[in-house]
Structures are given as structure tokens and as C-alpha cells.
Amino acid sequence: MSDVADRVKKIVVEHLGVEEDKVVENASFIDDLGADSLDTVELVMAFEEEFGIEIPDDAAETIQTFGDAVKFIKEAQ
Amino acid sequence: MFDLTGKTALITGASGGIGGEIARALHAAGATVGLSGTRTEPLEALAAELGDRAHVLPCNLSDPEAVAALPKQAADAMGGVDILVNNAGIARDNLFMRMSDEEWQSVIDVNLTATFKLCKGVLRGMMKARWGRIVNISSVVGATGNPGQGNYAAAKAGMVGMSKSLAYEVASRGITVNAVAPGFIETAMTDKLTDDQKSSILGQIPSGRMGTPAEIAAAVLYLSSAEAAYVTGTTLHVNGGMAML
């Protein structure tokens, strides 16, 4: 697993308080990991800080799953 | 009670009568204060009066770029923004039928849109800290209406609806959002009223007098405190009984 995916997973586990093995490629933050809409905003904020990138609001809306987040961050770096 | 030691507070309109008194009250409770306003001179004078823990942050709220920059300037100066008091406001009174688009828009821009942007700008830090206080200074006319103030009343009522909506969204993160609605308060703004206007106003106030800026500041201090953690989405009316809402 790539470094980016590990770091994203760590943030998701810490923020949502879920088991690490639940955070899989297609895991939806809201449907599978129990996030509410405000949690998703906070996750995006945490990703921005961890990776030193800007995630615009319209892009943030497309980040629904763990896989989406990893893919977006890799492309943004 | 109401100890704000270690907290940072950004106050807009701190060059005015009510804003200056809010800054004094929060500062006296131990907070570090960021004094924002259009006119630098009174802000500097207030900062000199307060001494330590006071920062001057001039900002013209009708300038969108200056509004966008203010939350970061405040956070850089004070190390964060725990408390935001949106007190700045302008009035451009006119009869509805004569009100120009410019009179309407400028009041909405400064009183409502700038409030929205400043709230948005400080939320990230408050969310991370799991603590925040936003106090928006509305007005009794936002609830009652007032002839000649269609624009001002709309903006002030808008602040209340906005505060409630935001209060819903961020309550779970330890952030409260409330409004304070002053009635008639002794300030430079109400000094301009004629004696006839004043006596007519006093006739509508059960307390029989105008309020003081310190009485508004006390309400803001309460809503900014740790003790008010369970109060959110409310509007505290401070109007001498003029409108019992």
C-alpha cells in the first residue's frame, strides 16, 4: 500500500474512530464509516493540512470513498 | 464566572460605541482581543487604553477582499480566533419607495454578507479546537421592523436566521452561535436623533430609558463564556422591554 493511502487511512481511522480494516478502497465515508456531512468537511480539512494541498469545495464533493480521497490526493500532489 | 483567560476574540466595529464596550468587557474578562473597524484612529486609542492583549486589525467590511483576509490576519496576530463578535453595521435609511438598489445592497453587504464570510473564515479553527463562540449583533428592528429601515431590518433579521442555521450545523463541535438584539442604545448613532424622536422612542420603552453599550457588552460576554455552552441558536433581546420576544 502506498504512503499516501497509509496517511489517508490514519487520518480516517483517527477522525472517525473506525477499525483500520474497515477502511477499504470502496468504503464510503458516510454510508460505511458512519461519517456525517460535517465529518466529511473535517476530513477534507485534515487531508489539506497533511498533504499541503488545496481541495476546492466542488472537488471535495466528489470525494465519497477512501479510494476517491487517495486518488484525488495523488493527482493533486 | 465568565473567565475568558487564554481565549482570543475578534470584534468588528470596535471603533464604535457598542463594539468598543464589547472589546472592553471581553478584555476585562481575560481575553486577547482583535479590534477591527474602518477607522484606525479610534482603534489605536482603544488598544492603548486596554494595554496588553489588544491588537488593531483595520478592515473595511464593504471591501470583499479585506473581509476575506481578516480571519487569517486575526489568527496570525492572536494565535487563533476562539470568539467572533460580528458587531459592525451600517445604516442607510430611506423610505422603501425611495430606496435605491445601492442603499439596499450596501447595507446587506456590510451587515449580512460580511458576517457570513467572517463566520465561515473562523470556523475551521473552531472546528479543530472543538470550541468556539460566535455572537452576531442583530437589532430589535430585525424582529419588529422599522419604517425607513427595510434594508437594515432585512439584514438584521437575516443574521438571526443565519445564526440559527449555523448553530445547528456546528453544535456537535462545541461551537455556539447566538445573536444579541439591542434596542435603543446610547451611541453616536442615536445621538443624531432629535429630541422629539427620542421622546417618542422612550415612550415605547417600559424601562423609560435608552440602554448603555455596557449592557450589550454584558450579554455578549455571557454568550462568549464557557458557562453559556448550552445556549445556542438563540437571540438575546436587550431592549428595556421595548419588544418582549
PDB file of C-alpha atoms in Angstrom:
ATOM      1  CA  MET A   1       0.000   0.000   0.000  1.00  0.00           C
ATOM      2  CA  SER A   2       1.297   3.426  -0.937  1.00  0.00           C
ATOM      3  CA  ASP A   3       2.455   6.031   1.501  1.00  0.00           C
ATOM      4  CA  VAL A   4      -0.440   8.328   0.570  1.00  0.00           C
ATOM      5  CA  ALA A   5      -3.005   5.611   1.265  1.00  0.00           C
ATOM      6  CA  ASP A   6      -1.416   4.881   4.652  1.00  0.00           C
ATOM      7  CA  ARG A   7      -1.501   8.507   5.684  1.00  0.00           C
ATOM      8  CA  VAL A   8      -5.088   8.955   4.494  1.00  0.00           C
ATOM      9  CA  LYS A   9      -6.120   5.801   6.332  1.00  0.00           C
ATOM     10  CA  LYS A  10      -4.514   7.015   9.526  1.00  0.00           C
ATOM     11  CA  ILE A  11      -6.483  10.291   9.350  1.00  0.00           C
ATOM     12  CA  VAL A  12      -9.751   8.457   8.658  1.00  0.00           C
ATOM     13  CA  VAL A  13      -9.207   5.981  11.489  1.00  0.00           C
ATOM     14  CA  GLU A  14      -8.346   8.723  13.957  1.00  0.00           C
ATOM     15  CA  HIS A  15     -11.100  11.088  12.940  1.00  0.00           C
ATOM     16  CA  LEU A  16     -13.990   8.664  12.545  1.00  0.00           C
ATOM     17  CA  GLY A  17     -12.872   6.199  15.209  1.00  0.00           C
ATOM     18  CA  VAL A  18     -13.303   3.182  12.946  1.00  0.00           C
ATOM     19  CA  GLU A  19     -11.335  -0.076  12.708  1.00  0.00           C
ATOM     20  CA  GLU A  20      -8.469   0.045  10.240  1.00  0.00           C
ATOM     21  CA  ASP A  21      -9.683  -2.995   8.302  1.00  0.00           C
ATOM     22  CA  LYS A  22     -12.995  -1.233   7.563  1.00  0.00           C
ATOM     23  CA  VAL A  23     -11.174   1.460   5.614  1.00  0.00           C
ATOM     24  CA  VAL A  24     -11.050  -0.207   2.200  1.00  0.00           C
ATOM     25  CA  GLU A  25     -10.931   1.136  -1.344  1.00  0.00           C
ATOM     26  CA  ASN A  26     -14.700   1.386  -1.812  1.00  0.00           C
ATOM     27  CA  ALA A  27     -15.630   2.282   1.763  1.00  0.00           C
ATOM     28  CA  SER A  28     -17.954   5.287   1.701  1.00  0.00           C
ATOM     29  CA  PHE A  29     -17.231   7.761   4.477  1.00  0.00           C
ATOM     30  CA  ILE A  30     -20.920   8.371   5.092  1.00  0.00           C
ATOM     31  CA  ASP A  31     -22.564   5.030   4.222  1.00  0.00           C
ATOM     32  CA  ASP A  32     -19.916   2.628   5.515  1.00  0.00           C
ATOM     33  CA  LEU A  33     -17.798   4.511   8.020  1.00  0.00           C
ATOM     34  CA  GLY A  34     -20.516   6.408   9.885  1.00  0.00           C
ATOM     35  CA  ALA A  35     -19.416   9.931   8.992  1.00  0.00           C
ATOM     36  CA  ASP A  36     -21.919  12.779   8.994  1.00  0.00           C
ATOM     37  CA  SER A  37     -21.700  15.613   6.478  1.00  0.00           C
ATOM     38  CA  LEU A  38     -19.664  17.757   8.852  1.00  0.00           C
ATOM     39  CA  ASP A  39     -17.200  14.888   9.351  1.00  0.00           C
ATOM     40  CA  THR A  40     -16.569  14.836   5.606  1.00  0.00           C
ATOM     41  CA  VAL A  41     -15.768  18.553   5.688  1.00  0.00           C
ATOM     42  CA  GLU A  42     -13.360  17.955   8.563  1.00  0.00           C
ATOM     43  CA  LEU A  43     -11.710  15.028   6.760  1.00  0.00           C
ATOM     44  CA  VAL A  44     -11.085  17.227   3.732  1.00  0.00           C
ATOM     45  CA  MET A  45      -9.594  19.895   6.021  1.00  0.00           C
ATOM     46  CA  ALA A  46      -7.326  17.274   7.576  1.00  0.00           C
ATOM     47  CA  PHE A  47      -6.231  15.999   4.144  1.00  0.00           C
ATOM     48  CA  GLU A  48      -5.405  19.559   3.081  1.00  0.00           C
ATOM     49  CA  GLU A  49      -3.174  20.021   6.085  1.00  0.00           C
ATOM     50  CA  GLU A  50      -1.496  16.626   5.950  1.00  0.00           C
ATOM     51  CA  PHE A  51      -0.610  16.904   2.275  1.00  0.00           C
ATOM     52  CA  GLY A  52      -0.244  20.679   1.915  1.00  0.00           C
ATOM     53  CA  ILE A  53      -2.805  20.866  -0.865  1.00  0.00           C
ATOM     54  CA  GLU A  54      -5.959  22.875  -1.571  1.00  0.00           C
ATOM     55  CA  ILE A  55      -9.127  20.879  -2.150  1.00  0.00           C
ATOM     56  CA  PRO A  56     -11.792  23.183  -3.647  1.00  0.00           C
ATOM     57  CA  ASP A  57     -15.385  22.706  -2.481  1.00  0.00           C
ATOM     58  CA  ASP A  58     -16.595  21.270  -5.796  1.00  0.00           C
ATOM     59  CA  ALA A  59     -13.789  18.723  -5.777  1.00  0.00           C
ATOM     60  CA  ALA A  60     -14.430  17.885  -2.130  1.00  0.00           C
ATOM     61  CA  GLU A  61     -17.972  16.876  -3.026  1.00  0.00           C
ATOM     62  CA  THR A  62     -16.658  14.171  -5.356  1.00  0.00           C
ATOM     63  CA  ILE A  63     -14.594  12.563  -2.582  1.00  0.00           C
ATOM     64  CA  GLN A  64     -17.070   9.998  -1.273  1.00  0.00           C
ATOM     65  CA  THR A  65     -14.892   6.967  -0.547  1.00  0.00           C
ATOM     66  CA  PHE A  66     -11.467   6.206   0.842  1.00  0.00           C
ATOM     67  CA  GLY A  67     -10.358   5.318  -2.701  1.00  0.00           C
ATOM     68  CA  ASP A  68     -11.637   8.671  -4.026  1.00  0.00           C
ATOM     69  CA  ALA A  69      -9.583  10.504  -1.425  1.00  0.00           C
ATOM     70  CA  VAL A  70      -6.367   8.637  -2.169  1.00  0.00           C
ATOM     71  CA  LYS A  71      -6.816   9.087  -5.916  1.00  0.00           C
ATOM     72  CA  PHE A  72      -7.542  12.806  -5.608  1.00  0.00           C
ATOM     73  CA  ILE A  73      -4.597  13.472  -3.332  1.00  0.00           C
ATOM     74  CA  LYS A  74      -2.154  11.562  -5.518  1.00  0.00           C
ATOM     75  CA  GLU A  75      -3.255  13.590  -8.529  1.00  0.00           C
ATOM     76  CA  ALA A  76      -3.149  16.880  -6.621  1.00  0.00           C
ATOM     77  CA  GLN A  77       0.384  16.402  -5.337  1.00  0.00           C
TER      78      GLN A  77
ATOM     79  CA  MET B   1     -17.687  33.200  36.283  1.00  0.00           C
ATOM     80  CA  PHE B   2     -17.252  34.243  32.653  1.00  0.00           C
ATOM     81  CA  ASP B   3     -13.462  33.943  32.746  1.00  0.00           C
ATOM     82  CA  LEU B   4     -12.015  34.260  29.234  1.00  0.00           C
ATOM     83  CA  THR B   5      -8.346  33.921  30.179  1.00  0.00           C
ATOM     84  CA  GLY B   6      -6.434  32.363  27.282  1.00  0.00           C
ATOM     85  CA  LYS B   7      -9.218  32.979  24.761  1.00  0.00           C
ATOM     86  CA  THR B   8      -8.887  35.144  21.671  1.00  0.00           C
ATOM     87  CA  ALA B   9     -11.734  37.332  20.436  1.00  0.00           C
ATOM     88  CA  LEU B  10     -12.194  39.179  17.148  1.00  0.00           C
ATOM     89  CA  ILE B  11     -14.615  42.095  17.391  1.00  0.00           C
ATOM     90  CA  THR B  12     -15.747  44.001  14.305  1.00  0.00           C
ATOM     91  CA  GLY B  13     -16.934  47.566  14.592  1.00  0.00           C
ATOM     92  CA  ALA B  14     -14.723  48.036  17.641  1.00  0.00           C
ATOM     93  CA  SER B  15     -14.305  51.699  16.746  1.00  0.00           C
ATOM     94  CA  GLY B  16     -17.978  52.287  17.561  1.00  0.00           C
ATOM     95  CA  GLY B  17     -19.742  52.773  20.876  1.00  0.00           C
ATOM     96  CA  ILE B  18     -21.119  49.268  21.326  1.00  0.00           C
ATOM     97  CA  GLY B  19     -18.161  47.459  19.732  1.00  0.00           C
ATOM     98  CA  GLY B  20     -15.663  49.317  21.893  1.00  0.00           C
ATOM     99  CA  GLU B  21     -17.544  48.383  25.033  1.00  0.00           C
ATOM    100  CA  ILE B  22     -17.767  44.728  23.928  1.00  0.00           C
ATOM    101  CA  ALA B  23     -13.989  44.743  23.467  1.00  0.00           C
ATOM    102  CA  ARG B  24     -13.502  46.242  26.937  1.00  0.00           C
ATOM    103  CA  ALA B  25     -15.750  43.625  28.542  1.00  0.00           C
ATOM    104  CA  LEU B  26     -14.100  40.636  26.846  1.00  0.00           C
ATOM    105  CA  HIS B  27     -10.652  42.052  27.560  1.00  0.00           C
ATOM    106  CA  ALA B  28     -11.513  42.653  31.211  1.00  0.00           C
ATOM    107  CA  ALA B  29     -12.585  39.001  31.428  1.00  0.00           C
ATOM    108  CA  GLY B  30      -9.097  37.990  30.338  1.00  0.00           C
ATOM    109  CA  ALA B  31      -9.440  37.564  26.575  1.00  0.00           C
ATOM    110  CA  THR B  32      -6.922  38.722  23.997  1.00  0.00           C
ATOM    111  CA  VAL B  33      -8.874  40.998  21.663  1.00  0.00           C
ATOM    112  CA  GLY B  34      -8.559  41.818  17.972  1.00  0.00           C
ATOM    113  CA  LEU B  35     -10.063  45.228  17.343  1.00  0.00           C
ATOM    114  CA  SER B  36     -11.404  45.597  13.844  1.00  0.00           C
ATOM    115  CA  GLY B  37     -13.034  48.613  12.274  1.00  0.00           C
ATOM    116  CA  THR B  38     -12.797  51.012   9.389  1.00  0.00           C
ATOM    117  CA  ARG B  39     -11.266  53.951  11.280  1.00  0.00           C
ATOM    118  CA  THR B  40      -7.787  53.208  12.587  1.00  0.00           C
ATOM    119  CA  GLU B  41      -7.503  56.127  14.991  1.00  0.00           C
ATOM    120  CA  PRO B  42     -10.195  55.099  17.496  1.00  0.00           C
ATOM    121  CA  LEU B  43      -8.955  51.511  17.301  1.00  0.00           C
ATOM    122  CA  GLU B  44      -5.432  52.622  18.211  1.00  0.00           C
ATOM    123  CA  ALA B  45      -6.810  54.719  21.068  1.00  0.00           C
ATOM    124  CA  LEU B  46      -8.789  51.756  22.403  1.00  0.00           C
ATOM    125  CA  ALA B  47      -5.786  49.434  22.097  1.00  0.00           C
ATOM    126  CA  ALA B  48      -3.666  51.963  24.018  1.00  0.00           C
ATOM    127  CA  GLU B  49      -6.345  52.138  26.720  1.00  0.00           C
ATOM    128  CA  LEU B  50      -6.507  48.337  27.034  1.00  0.00           C
ATOM    129  CA  GLY B  51      -2.736  47.825  27.014  1.00  0.00           C
ATOM    130  CA  ASP B  52      -1.581  44.220  26.686  1.00  0.00           C
ATOM    131  CA  ARG B  53      -3.627  41.621  24.820  1.00  0.00           C
ATOM    132  CA  ALA B  54      -5.055  44.113  22.279  1.00  0.00           C
ATOM    133  CA  HIS B  55      -4.413  44.045  18.542  1.00  0.00           C
ATOM    134  CA  VAL B  56      -5.549  46.588  15.966  1.00  0.00           C
ATOM    135  CA  LEU B  57      -6.876  44.971  12.774  1.00  0.00           C
ATOM    136  CA  PRO B  58      -8.299  47.656  10.460  1.00  0.00           C
ATOM    137  CA  CYS B  59     -10.766  46.328   7.887  1.00  0.00           C
ATOM    138  CA  ASN B  60     -13.315  47.900   5.599  1.00  0.00           C
ATOM    139  CA  LEU B  61     -16.170  45.392   5.546  1.00  0.00           C
ATOM    140  CA  SER B  62     -17.511  46.762   2.267  1.00  0.00           C
ATOM    141  CA  ASP B  63     -14.296  45.550   0.621  1.00  0.00           C
ATOM    142  CA  PRO B  64     -14.738  41.809  -0.117  1.00  0.00           C
ATOM    143  CA  GLU B  65     -11.000  41.150  -0.266  1.00  0.00           C
ATOM    144  CA  ALA B  66     -10.404  42.813   3.081  1.00  0.00           C
ATOM    145  CA  VAL B  67     -13.220  40.719   4.598  1.00  0.00           C
ATOM    146  CA  ALA B  68     -11.722  37.525   3.198  1.00  0.00           C
ATOM    147  CA  ALA B  69      -8.324  38.391   4.670  1.00  0.00           C
ATOM    148  CA  LEU B  70      -9.479  39.406   8.161  1.00  0.00           C
ATOM    149  CA  PRO B  71      -9.890  35.964   9.810  1.00  0.00           C
ATOM    150  CA  LYS B  72      -6.337  34.999   8.879  1.00  0.00           C
ATOM    151  CA  GLN B  73      -4.923  38.357   9.979  1.00  0.00           C
ATOM    152  CA  ALA B  74      -6.670  37.919  13.315  1.00  0.00           C
ATOM    153  CA  ALA B  75      -5.447  34.340  13.721  1.00  0.00           C
ATOM    154  CA  ASP B  76      -1.892  35.379  12.844  1.00  0.00           C
ATOM    155  CA  ALA B  77      -1.963  38.243  15.332  1.00  0.00           C
ATOM    156  CA  MET B  78      -3.589  36.381  18.224  1.00  0.00           C
ATOM    157  CA  GLY B  79      -2.739  32.735  17.554  1.00  0.00           C
ATOM    158  CA  GLY B  80      -6.339  31.863  16.690  1.00  0.00           C
ATOM    159  CA  VAL B  81      -9.900  33.105  16.938  1.00  0.00           C
ATOM    160  CA  ASP B  82     -11.957  31.444  19.690  1.00  0.00           C
ATOM    161  CA  ILE B  83     -14.655  34.100  19.810  1.00  0.00           C
ATOM    162  CA  LEU B  84     -16.059  36.109  16.904  1.00  0.00           C
ATOM    163  CA  VAL B  85     -18.318  39.080  17.549  1.00  0.00           C
ATOM    164  CA  ASN B  86     -19.906  40.423  14.375  1.00  0.00           C
ATOM    165  CA  ASN B  87     -20.851  43.841  15.635  1.00  0.00           C
ATOM    166  CA  ALA B  88     -20.046  46.115  12.693  1.00  0.00           C
ATOM    167  CA  GLY B  89     -23.017  47.538  10.908  1.00  0.00           C
ATOM    168  CA  ILE B  90     -24.098  50.431   8.770  1.00  0.00           C
ATOM    169  CA  ALA B  91     -27.478  52.042   8.182  1.00  0.00           C
ATOM    170  CA  ARG B  92     -28.652  53.775   5.008  1.00  0.00           C
ATOM    171  CA  ASP B  93     -32.197  54.700   5.945  1.00  0.00           C
ATOM    172  CA  ASN B  94     -34.776  55.636   3.363  1.00  0.00           C
ATOM    173  CA  LEU B  95     -38.427  55.100   2.677  1.00  0.00           C
ATOM    174  CA  PHE B  96     -38.945  51.834   0.904  1.00  0.00           C
ATOM    175  CA  MET B  97     -40.357  53.503  -2.207  1.00  0.00           C
ATOM    176  CA  ARG B  98     -37.327  55.753  -2.447  1.00  0.00           C
ATOM    177  CA  MET B  99     -34.679  53.221  -1.505  1.00  0.00           C
ATOM    178  CA  SER B 100     -32.034  52.809  -4.183  1.00  0.00           C
ATOM    179  CA  ASP B 101     -30.510  49.470  -5.111  1.00  0.00           C
ATOM    180  CA  GLU B 102     -27.205  50.831  -3.804  1.00  0.00           C
ATOM    181  CA  GLU B 103     -28.713  51.696  -0.404  1.00  0.00           C
ATOM    182  CA  TRP B 104     -30.175  48.221  -0.200  1.00  0.00           C
ATOM    183  CA  GLN B 105     -27.067  46.405  -1.360  1.00  0.00           C
ATOM    184  CA  SER B 106     -24.503  48.264   0.733  1.00  0.00           C
ATOM    185  CA  VAL B 107     -26.399  47.503   3.951  1.00  0.00           C
ATOM    186  CA  ILE B 108     -26.844  43.837   3.014  1.00  0.00           C
ATOM    187  CA  ASP B 109     -23.169  43.580   2.024  1.00  0.00           C
ATOM    188  CA  VAL B 110     -21.714  45.004   5.224  1.00  0.00           C
ATOM    189  CA  ASN B 111     -24.245  43.781   7.787  1.00  0.00           C
ATOM    190  CA  LEU B 112     -25.126  40.349   6.425  1.00  0.00           C
ATOM    191  CA  THR B 113     -22.683  39.168   3.764  1.00  0.00           C
ATOM    192  CA  ALA B 114     -19.576  40.220   5.696  1.00  0.00           C
ATOM    193  CA  THR B 115     -20.975  38.434   8.748  1.00  0.00           C
ATOM    194  CA  PHE B 116     -21.414  35.264   6.679  1.00  0.00           C
ATOM    195  CA  LYS B 117     -17.873  35.446   5.355  1.00  0.00           C
ATOM    196  CA  LEU B 118     -16.288  36.113   8.731  1.00  0.00           C
ATOM    197  CA  CYS B 119     -18.208  33.239  10.331  1.00  0.00           C
ATOM    198  CA  LYS B 120     -17.035  30.960   7.538  1.00  0.00           C
ATOM    199  CA  GLY B 121     -13.478  32.221   7.887  1.00  0.00           C
ATOM    200  CA  VAL B 122     -13.148  31.412  11.590  1.00  0.00           C
ATOM    201  CA  LEU B 123     -14.970  28.061  11.568  1.00  0.00           C
ATOM    202  CA  ARG B 124     -12.038  25.908  10.526  1.00  0.00           C
ATOM    203  CA  GLY B 125     -10.025  26.860  13.595  1.00  0.00           C
ATOM    204  CA  MET B 126     -13.038  26.481  15.891  1.00  0.00           C
ATOM    205  CA  MET B 127     -13.846  23.052  14.454  1.00  0.00           C
ATOM    206  CA  LYS B 128     -10.320  21.862  15.089  1.00  0.00           C
ATOM    207  CA  ALA B 129     -10.327  23.311  18.597  1.00  0.00           C
ATOM    208  CA  ARG B 130     -13.756  21.800  19.314  1.00  0.00           C
ATOM    209  CA  TRP B 131     -14.602  25.133  20.925  1.00  0.00           C
ATOM    210  CA  GLY B 132     -15.940  28.370  19.539  1.00  0.00           C
ATOM    211  CA  ARG B 133     -18.290  31.235  20.214  1.00  0.00           C
ATOM    212  CA  ILE B 134     -19.915  33.343  17.542  1.00  0.00           C
ATOM    213  CA  VAL B 135     -22.066  36.264  18.634  1.00  0.00           C
ATOM    214  CA  ASN B 136     -23.827  38.222  15.931  1.00  0.00           C
ATOM    215  CA  ILE B 137     -25.149  41.632  16.860  1.00  0.00           C
ATOM    216  CA  SER B 138     -28.617  41.887  15.358  1.00  0.00           C
ATOM    217  CA  SER B 139     -31.199  44.531  16.293  1.00  0.00           C
ATOM    218  CA  VAL B 140     -34.687  44.804  17.716  1.00  0.00           C
ATOM    219  CA  VAL B 141     -35.778  46.124  14.308  1.00  0.00           C
ATOM    220  CA  GLY B 142     -34.821  42.783  12.777  1.00  0.00           C
ATOM    221  CA  ALA B 143     -37.709  41.344  14.770  1.00  0.00           C
ATOM    222  CA  THR B 144     -40.161  44.252  14.738  1.00  0.00           C
ATOM    223  CA  GLY B 145     -39.369  46.127  11.528  1.00  0.00           C
ATOM    224  CA  ASN B 146     -38.964  49.890  11.429  1.00  0.00           C
ATOM    225  CA  PRO B 147     -40.192  52.434   8.885  1.00  0.00           C
ATOM    226  CA  GLY B 148     -37.313  53.703   6.777  1.00  0.00           C
ATOM    227  CA  GLN B 149     -35.135  50.702   7.594  1.00  0.00           C
ATOM    228  CA  GLY B 150     -36.268  47.991   5.173  1.00  0.00           C
ATOM    229  CA  ASN B 151     -32.670  47.249   4.249  1.00  0.00           C
ATOM    230  CA  TYR B 152     -31.316  47.340   7.813  1.00  0.00           C
ATOM    231  CA  ALA B 153     -34.186  45.265   9.235  1.00  0.00           C
ATOM    232  CA  ALA B 154     -33.776  42.692   6.453  1.00  0.00           C
ATOM    233  CA  ALA B 155     -30.055  42.367   7.153  1.00  0.00           C
ATOM    234  CA  LYS B 156     -30.563  42.131  10.919  1.00  0.00           C
ATOM    235  CA  ALA B 157     -33.348  39.535  10.592  1.00  0.00           C
ATOM    236  CA  GLY B 158     -31.140  37.697   8.113  1.00  0.00           C
ATOM    237  CA  MET B 159     -28.391  37.465  10.703  1.00  0.00           C
ATOM    238  CA  VAL B 160     -30.778  35.705  13.082  1.00  0.00           C
ATOM    239  CA  GLY B 161     -31.812  33.061  10.526  1.00  0.00           C
ATOM    240  CA  MET B 162     -28.209  32.578   9.512  1.00  0.00           C
ATOM    241  CA  SER B 163     -27.067  32.217  13.124  1.00  0.00           C
ATOM    242  CA  LYS B 164     -29.702  29.557  13.818  1.00  0.00           C
ATOM    243  CA  SER B 165     -28.785  27.554  10.717  1.00  0.00           C
ATOM    244  CA  LEU B 166     -25.096  27.647  11.524  1.00  0.00           C
ATOM    245  CA  ALA B 167     -25.835  26.821  15.164  1.00  0.00           C
ATOM    246  CA  TYR B 168     -27.478  23.570  14.034  1.00  0.00           C
ATOM    247  CA  GLU B 169     -24.510  22.608  11.906  1.00  0.00           C
ATOM    248  CA  VAL B 170     -21.710  23.143  14.403  1.00  0.00           C
ATOM    249  CA  ALA B 171     -23.325  22.456  17.787  1.00  0.00           C
ATOM    250  CA  SER B 172     -21.799  18.962  17.934  1.00  0.00           C
ATOM    251  CA  ARG B 173     -18.326  20.511  17.686  1.00  0.00           C
ATOM    252  CA  GLY B 174     -18.574  22.660  20.800  1.00  0.00           C
ATOM    253  CA  ILE B 175     -19.299  25.814  18.832  1.00  0.00           C
ATOM    254  CA  THR B 176     -22.238  28.020  19.744  1.00  0.00           C
ATOM    255  CA  VAL B 177     -23.754  30.663  17.508  1.00  0.00           C
ATOM    256  CA  ASN B 178     -26.076  33.242  19.011  1.00  0.00           C
ATOM    257  CA  ALA B 179     -27.387  36.712  18.361  1.00  0.00           C
ATOM    258  CA  VAL B 180     -27.802  39.720  20.599  1.00  0.00           C
ATOM    259  CA  ALA B 181     -30.528  42.142  19.566  1.00  0.00           C
ATOM    260  CA  PRO B 182     -30.061  45.591  21.102  1.00  0.00           C
ATOM    261  CA  GLY B 183     -32.937  48.027  21.375  1.00  0.00           C
ATOM    262  CA  PHE B 184     -32.182  51.736  21.520  1.00  0.00           C
ATOM    263  CA  ILE B 185     -28.711  52.235  22.927  1.00  0.00           C
ATOM    264  CA  GLU B 186     -26.880  55.481  23.747  1.00  0.00           C
ATOM    265  CA  THR B 187     -24.311  55.764  20.949  1.00  0.00           C
ATOM    266  CA  ALA B 188     -23.148  58.247  18.341  1.00  0.00           C
ATOM    267  CA  MET B 189     -25.779  56.714  16.043  1.00  0.00           C
ATOM    268  CA  THR B 190     -28.674  57.502  18.375  1.00  0.00           C
ATOM    269  CA  ASP B 191     -27.177  60.892  19.380  1.00  0.00           C
ATOM    270  CA  LYS B 192     -28.209  62.131  15.975  1.00  0.00           C
ATOM    271  CA  LEU B 193     -31.902  61.668  16.778  1.00  0.00           C
ATOM    272  CA  THR B 194     -33.901  64.836  17.522  1.00  0.00           C
ATOM    273  CA  ASP B 195     -35.392  65.385  20.991  1.00  0.00           C
ATOM    274  CA  ASP B 196     -38.847  64.720  19.535  1.00  0.00           C
ATOM    275  CA  GLN B 197     -37.679  61.414  18.085  1.00  0.00           C
ATOM    276  CA  LYS B 198     -36.032  60.488  21.371  1.00  0.00           C
ATOM    277  CA  SER B 199     -39.083  61.207  23.499  1.00  0.00           C
ATOM    278  CA  SER B 200     -41.262  59.286  21.093  1.00  0.00           C
ATOM    279  CA  ILE B 201     -38.900  56.311  21.335  1.00  0.00           C
ATOM    280  CA  LEU B 202     -38.688  56.490  25.123  1.00  0.00           C
ATOM    281  CA  GLY B 203     -42.489  56.324  25.240  1.00  0.00           C
ATOM    282  CA  GLN B 204     -42.263  52.828  23.764  1.00  0.00           C
ATOM    283  CA  ILE B 205     -39.669  51.539  26.235  1.00  0.00           C
ATOM    284  CA  PRO B 206     -41.051  50.176  29.522  1.00  0.00           C
ATOM    285  CA  SER B 207     -37.707  50.849  31.230  1.00  0.00           C
ATOM    286  CA  GLY B 208     -38.132  54.523  30.308  1.00  0.00           C
ATOM    287  CA  ARG B 209     -34.548  54.992  29.186  1.00  0.00           C
ATOM    288  CA  MET B 210     -32.124  54.021  26.485  1.00  0.00           C
ATOM    289  CA  GLY B 211     -29.728  51.178  27.103  1.00  0.00           C
ATOM    290  CA  THR B 212     -25.994  51.581  27.505  1.00  0.00           C
ATOM    291  CA  PRO B 213     -23.272  49.929  25.427  1.00  0.00           C
ATOM    292  CA  ALA B 214     -22.090  48.178  28.607  1.00  0.00           C
ATOM    293  CA  GLU B 215     -25.463  46.432  28.865  1.00  0.00           C
ATOM    294  CA  ILE B 216     -24.981  44.993  25.374  1.00  0.00           C
ATOM    295  CA  ALA B 217     -21.395  44.044  26.190  1.00  0.00           C
ATOM    296  CA  ALA B 218     -22.560  42.103  29.253  1.00  0.00           C
ATOM    297  CA  ALA B 219     -24.865  39.998  27.063  1.00  0.00           C
ATOM    298  CA  VAL B 220     -22.026  39.314  24.629  1.00  0.00           C
ATOM    299  CA  LEU B 221     -19.687  38.382  27.493  1.00  0.00           C
ATOM    300  CA  TYR B 222     -22.190  35.845  28.778  1.00  0.00           C
ATOM    301  CA  LEU B 223     -22.714  34.233  25.358  1.00  0.00           C
ATOM    302  CA  SER B 224     -18.919  34.121  24.841  1.00  0.00           C
ATOM    303  CA  SER B 225     -18.287  32.324  28.112  1.00  0.00           C
ATOM    304  CA  ALA B 226     -17.786  28.663  28.918  1.00  0.00           C
ATOM    305  CA  GLU B 227     -20.879  28.900  31.126  1.00  0.00           C
ATOM    306  CA  ALA B 228     -23.070  29.555  28.058  1.00  0.00           C
ATOM    307  CA  ALA B 229     -22.022  26.293  26.337  1.00  0.00           C
ATOM    308  CA  TYR B 230     -25.620  25.003  26.328  1.00  0.00           C
ATOM    309  CA  VAL B 231     -27.056  28.190  24.801  1.00  0.00           C
ATOM    310  CA  THR B 232     -27.022  28.151  21.012  1.00  0.00           C
ATOM    311  CA  GLY B 233     -29.192  29.449  18.198  1.00  0.00           C
ATOM    312  CA  THR B 234     -30.860  31.926  20.478  1.00  0.00           C
ATOM    313  CA  THR B 235     -31.374  35.653  20.244  1.00  0.00           C
ATOM    314  CA  LEU B 236     -30.879  37.577  23.454  1.00  0.00           C
ATOM    315  CA  HIS B 237     -33.014  40.726  23.329  1.00  0.00           C
ATOM    316  CA  VAL B 238     -31.596  43.612  25.324  1.00  0.00           C
ATOM    317  CA  ASN B 239     -34.125  46.372  24.852  1.00  0.00           C
ATOM    318  CA  GLY B 240     -35.627  47.511  28.146  1.00  0.00           C
ATOM    319  CA  GLY B 241     -38.831  45.633  27.391  1.00  0.00           C
ATOM    320  CA  MET B 242     -39.459  47.548  24.177  1.00  0.00           C
ATOM    321  CA  ALA B 243     -40.276  44.275  22.415  1.00  0.00           C
ATOM    322  CA  MET B 244     -40.802  41.197  24.556  1.00  0.00           C
ATOM    323  CA  LEU B 245     -39.876  38.350  22.242  1.00  0.00           C
TER     324      LEU B 245
END
